[in-house]
Amino acid sequence: MGRLTGGDPSLLRRINSAVVLHSLRGADSSTLTDLTRITGLSRPTVEGVVEGLIEAGLVVESVPEEGEARRQGRPARRFRFRAEAGHLLGIEIGAHRVAVLMSGLDGRIIGAGSRDVSETASADDRLEKVRTVVADVLRRTGVARSSLRAVGVGSPGIVETDGTVRLSTALPGWTGLPLGDRLRRSFRCPVLVENDANAAAVAEHWKGAATDSDDIVFVLAGLSPGAGSLIGGRLHRGYGGAAGEIGALHLLGREVTPERLLSTTDEPLHPLDEQAVADVFSLAKSGDERARAAVDRFNQRLVHDVAALVLALDPELVVIGGWAAGLDGVLEPLRDELSRYCLRPPRVTLSLLGEAAVATGALRLALDHVEEQLFAVEGTVTARR
């Protein structure tokens, strides 16, 4: 794949190449006349740039349809962006499953796969599951591993810029794991690792519930909830990558842990037992008094956690994701409480992407990296300092 930054002798040439390539990617196909009009460049400049992009393997001439040739004689040459010139992966590594999405260079998903994994699996076993799912997706799509240009990964924990997990209470053996380095052994391309809630926030902004908002908070609901935030359209990680760890707020007041709040017995739930959580929500919906009281306690804690972040960031929108069961019950309490605590309550809605949010955001992370190369894009959503 051609790289448009750093290798050309002329800055102007690189800029022109980026402008033309960006225009081609936004259309099914374009003529030289189309590109001249869209970019504002001269026809000779556009023609020279297109020939260079063809040599780089990023653009190809489109074959005219037979009917078009008969109607118009010799039709104008048309060109298209070669999305198949490279491929991207978005990977979610969670407590209970590993999921993979694949796209071409245009970000359109062409393959997907997932496998369940035990919450007690070791780091090595979990990473082996990742390799298995990736190999399966590559095989089913017929894509060569050498075609991969970037891999994005979303996983629980505080993630440093090099992909090392500084702290994670959700996955066994994850704290201190050089996750980026371990995964780079399997790929000959950049691997970018991000916190799962951050990745989900990016996903909702890209193609979910927050496409029209640049200041958002995404809450990944769970017994230890996390949140990802976009400020002015840019992902906010904080100084050390720990922004949004609202699951630790209860420590400030040494209050009851969330797994005790949601318990209907004297024993706390296991933090990773999603089925037990789903059972409590199901019982609450059916009218069980102890379960309803537990859900009310949990919702109140979640509301306070989110309110603290809303007061600090003043987002336009709060998106709630995570558990598939019972989330609808938290919307009205959250809206009511935020209206009490916040000077300007944000809109609150459920995730549109559901369980695909983390992998989708990881794919966007990979796409941003490639776009920085192809288009010399400054200030992408996931750009790191």
mmCIF file of C-alpha atoms in Angstrom, residues 62-71 75:
data_model
loop_
_atom_site.group_PDB
_atom_site.id
_atom_site.type_symbol
_atom_site.label_atom_id
_atom_site.label_comp_id
_atom_site.label_asym_id
_atom_site.label_seq_id
_atom_site.Cartn_x
_atom_site.Cartn_y
_atom_site.Cartn_z
ATOM 1 C CA SER A 62 -13.128 1.408 -13.416
ATOM 2 C CA VAL A 63 -14.334 -0.662 -16.348
ATOM 3 C CA PRO A 64 -17.381 1.037 -17.962
ATOM 4 C CA GLU A 65 -20.572 -0.941 -18.196
ATOM 5 C CA GLU A 66 -21.360 -2.326 -21.658
ATOM 6 C CA GLY A 67 -24.563 -0.315 -21.968
ATOM 7 C CA GLU A 68 -22.790 2.909 -21.108
ATOM 8 C CA ALA A 69 -20.168 2.322 -23.821
ATOM 9 C CA ARG A 70 -22.876 1.743 -26.458
ATOM 10 C CA ARG A 71 -24.822 4.865 -25.489
ATOM 11 C CA PRO A 75 -16.873 7.029 -22.229
#
